[in-house]
mmCIF file of C-alpha atoms in Angstrom:
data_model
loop_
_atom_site.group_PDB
_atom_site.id
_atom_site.type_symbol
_atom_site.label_atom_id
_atom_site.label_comp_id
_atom_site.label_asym_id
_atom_site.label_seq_id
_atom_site.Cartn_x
_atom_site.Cartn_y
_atom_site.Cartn_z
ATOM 1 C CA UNK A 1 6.632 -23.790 0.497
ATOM 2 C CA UNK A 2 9.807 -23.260 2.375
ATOM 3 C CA UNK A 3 13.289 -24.289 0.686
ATOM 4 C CA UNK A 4 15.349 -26.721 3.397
ATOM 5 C CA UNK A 5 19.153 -25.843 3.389
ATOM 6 C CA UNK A 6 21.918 -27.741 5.008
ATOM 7 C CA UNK A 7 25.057 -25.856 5.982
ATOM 8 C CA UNK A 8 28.293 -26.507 6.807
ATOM 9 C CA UNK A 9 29.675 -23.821 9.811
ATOM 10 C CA UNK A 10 32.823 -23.778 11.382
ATOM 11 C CA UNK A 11 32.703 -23.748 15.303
ATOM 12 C CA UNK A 12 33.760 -20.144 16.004
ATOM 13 C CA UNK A 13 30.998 -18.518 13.108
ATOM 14 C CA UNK A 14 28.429 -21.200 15.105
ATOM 15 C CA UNK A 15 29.999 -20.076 18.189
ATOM 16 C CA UNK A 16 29.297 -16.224 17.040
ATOM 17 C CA UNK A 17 25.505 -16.875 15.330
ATOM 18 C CA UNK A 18 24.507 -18.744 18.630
ATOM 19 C CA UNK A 19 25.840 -15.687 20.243
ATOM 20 C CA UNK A 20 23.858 -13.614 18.284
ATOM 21 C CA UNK A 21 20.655 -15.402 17.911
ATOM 22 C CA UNK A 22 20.772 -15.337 21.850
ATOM 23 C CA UNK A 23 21.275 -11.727 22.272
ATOM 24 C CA UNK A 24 18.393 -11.290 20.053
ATOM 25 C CA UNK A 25 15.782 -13.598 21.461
ATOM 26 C CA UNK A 26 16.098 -15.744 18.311
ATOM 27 C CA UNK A 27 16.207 -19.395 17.162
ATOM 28 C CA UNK A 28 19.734 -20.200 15.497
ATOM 29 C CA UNK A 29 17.574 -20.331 11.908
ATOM 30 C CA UNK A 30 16.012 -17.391 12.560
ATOM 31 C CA UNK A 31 19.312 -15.467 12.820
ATOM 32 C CA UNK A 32 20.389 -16.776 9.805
ATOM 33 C CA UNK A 33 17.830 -15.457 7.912
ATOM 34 C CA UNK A 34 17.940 -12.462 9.141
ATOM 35 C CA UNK A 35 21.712 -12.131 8.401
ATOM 36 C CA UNK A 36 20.852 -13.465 4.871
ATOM 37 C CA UNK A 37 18.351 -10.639 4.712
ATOM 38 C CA UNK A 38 20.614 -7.850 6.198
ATOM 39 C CA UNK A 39 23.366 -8.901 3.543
ATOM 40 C CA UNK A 40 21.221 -8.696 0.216
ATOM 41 C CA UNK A 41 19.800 -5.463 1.560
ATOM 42 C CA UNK A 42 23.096 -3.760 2.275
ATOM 43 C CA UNK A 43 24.055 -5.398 -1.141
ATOM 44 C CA UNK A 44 21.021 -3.749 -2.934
ATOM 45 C CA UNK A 45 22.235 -0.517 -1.212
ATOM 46 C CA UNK A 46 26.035 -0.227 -1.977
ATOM 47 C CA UNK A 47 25.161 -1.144 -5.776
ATOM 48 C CA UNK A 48 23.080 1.674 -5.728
ATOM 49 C CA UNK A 49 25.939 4.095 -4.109
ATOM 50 C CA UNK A 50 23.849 5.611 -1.526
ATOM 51 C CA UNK A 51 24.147 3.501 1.345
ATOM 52 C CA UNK A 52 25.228 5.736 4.931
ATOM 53 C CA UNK A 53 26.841 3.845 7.748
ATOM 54 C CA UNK A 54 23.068 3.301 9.334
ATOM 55 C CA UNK A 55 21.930 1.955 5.798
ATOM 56 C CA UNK A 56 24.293 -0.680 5.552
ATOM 57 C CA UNK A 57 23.833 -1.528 9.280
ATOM 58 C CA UNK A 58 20.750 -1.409 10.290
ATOM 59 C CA UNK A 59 18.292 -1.820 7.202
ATOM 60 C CA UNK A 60 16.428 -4.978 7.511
ATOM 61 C CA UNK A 61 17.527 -5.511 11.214
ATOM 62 C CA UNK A 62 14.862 -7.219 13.325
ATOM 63 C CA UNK A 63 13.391 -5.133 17.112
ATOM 64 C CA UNK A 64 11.413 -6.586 19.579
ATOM 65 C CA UNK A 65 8.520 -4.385 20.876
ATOM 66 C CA UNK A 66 10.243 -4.410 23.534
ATOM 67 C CA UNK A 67 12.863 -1.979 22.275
ATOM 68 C CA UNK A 68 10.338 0.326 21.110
ATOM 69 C CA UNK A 69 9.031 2.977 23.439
ATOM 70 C CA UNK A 70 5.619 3.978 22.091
ATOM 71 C CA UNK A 71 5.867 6.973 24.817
ATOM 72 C CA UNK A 72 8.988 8.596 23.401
ATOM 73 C CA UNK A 73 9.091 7.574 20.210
ATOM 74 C CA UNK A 74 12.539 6.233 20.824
ATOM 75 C CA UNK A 75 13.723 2.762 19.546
ATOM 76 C CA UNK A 76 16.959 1.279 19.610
ATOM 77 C CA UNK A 77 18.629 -0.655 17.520
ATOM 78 C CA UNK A 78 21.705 -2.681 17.906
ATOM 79 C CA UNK A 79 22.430 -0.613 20.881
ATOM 80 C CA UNK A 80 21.478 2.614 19.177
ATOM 81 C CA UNK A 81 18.722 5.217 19.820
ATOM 82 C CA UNK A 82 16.732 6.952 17.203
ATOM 83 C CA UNK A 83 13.285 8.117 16.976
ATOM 84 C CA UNK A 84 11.253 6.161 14.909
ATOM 85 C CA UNK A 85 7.812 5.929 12.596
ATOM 86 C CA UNK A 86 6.179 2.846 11.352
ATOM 87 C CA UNK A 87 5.601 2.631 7.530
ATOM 88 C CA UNK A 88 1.348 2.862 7.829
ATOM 89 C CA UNK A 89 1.393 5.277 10.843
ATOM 90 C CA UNK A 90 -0.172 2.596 13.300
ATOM 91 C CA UNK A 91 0.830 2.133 16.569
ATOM 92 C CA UNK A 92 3.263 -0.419 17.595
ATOM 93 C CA UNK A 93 1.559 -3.916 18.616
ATOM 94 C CA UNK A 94 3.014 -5.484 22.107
ATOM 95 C CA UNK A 95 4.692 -8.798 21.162
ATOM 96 C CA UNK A 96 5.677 -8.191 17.783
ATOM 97 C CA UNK A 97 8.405 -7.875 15.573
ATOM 98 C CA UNK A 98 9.584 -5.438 13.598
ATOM 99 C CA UNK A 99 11.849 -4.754 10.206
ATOM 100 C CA UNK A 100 14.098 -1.565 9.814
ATOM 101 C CA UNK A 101 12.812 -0.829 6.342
ATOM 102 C CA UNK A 102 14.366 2.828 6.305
ATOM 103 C CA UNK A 103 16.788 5.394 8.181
ATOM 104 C CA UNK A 104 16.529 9.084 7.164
ATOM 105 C CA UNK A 105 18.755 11.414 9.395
ATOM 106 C CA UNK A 106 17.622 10.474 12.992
ATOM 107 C CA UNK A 107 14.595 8.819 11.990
ATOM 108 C CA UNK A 108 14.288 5.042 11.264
ATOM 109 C CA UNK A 109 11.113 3.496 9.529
ATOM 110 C CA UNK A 110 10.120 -0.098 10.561
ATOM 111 C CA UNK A 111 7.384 -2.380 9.740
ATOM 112 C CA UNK A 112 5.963 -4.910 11.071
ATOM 113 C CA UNK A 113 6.861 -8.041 10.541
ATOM 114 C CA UNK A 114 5.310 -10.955 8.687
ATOM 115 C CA UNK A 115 5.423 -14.197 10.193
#
């Protein structure tokens, strides 16, 4: 069962998540937890004292299939282009989402998604 959580925002970090959540095709709650996500895994990473600059910024970030191009094997992310391999080796699956799991020089690792 899912917790419920009220929170207090001020207007401009509302202003900014609607911004976001926009840009990203997401619902406001969505974003959220997506931020919540991206901050406990760049947490999990700088404890361990290997986190890169694409570690800390792009592990656990959410794509689109839409910014994956099955043809090239390019993705980007936040504006970024890498080549990219899903975790089980399957192809990518038109409509749905998919985590950042992993980067390793040029190379990012997703997953897809559970809803």
């Amino acid at each position: 069962m899912d917790k419920r959580l009220t929170l207090r925002l001020s207007e401009s970090l509302s202003d900014r998540l609607q911004s976001y959540a926009t840009d990203h095709n997401q619902s406001m709650n969505s974003a959220i937890l997506t931020a919540i996500e991206l901050l406990l895994n760049q947490k999990d990473l700088k404890v361990s004292g290997f986190a890169n600059f694409e570690q800390r910024n792009f592990i656990g970030q959410i794509v689109g299939a839409k910014d994956i191009d099955q043809t090239t094997g390019i993705i980007t992310v936040r504006g970024l282009v890498y080549r990219y391999i899903t975790e089980n080796n399957e192809p990518v699956k038109a409509h749905k989402q998919y985590e950042v799991t992993n980067i390793n020089g040029n190379i990012v690792i997703i997953k897809e998604r559970e809803n």
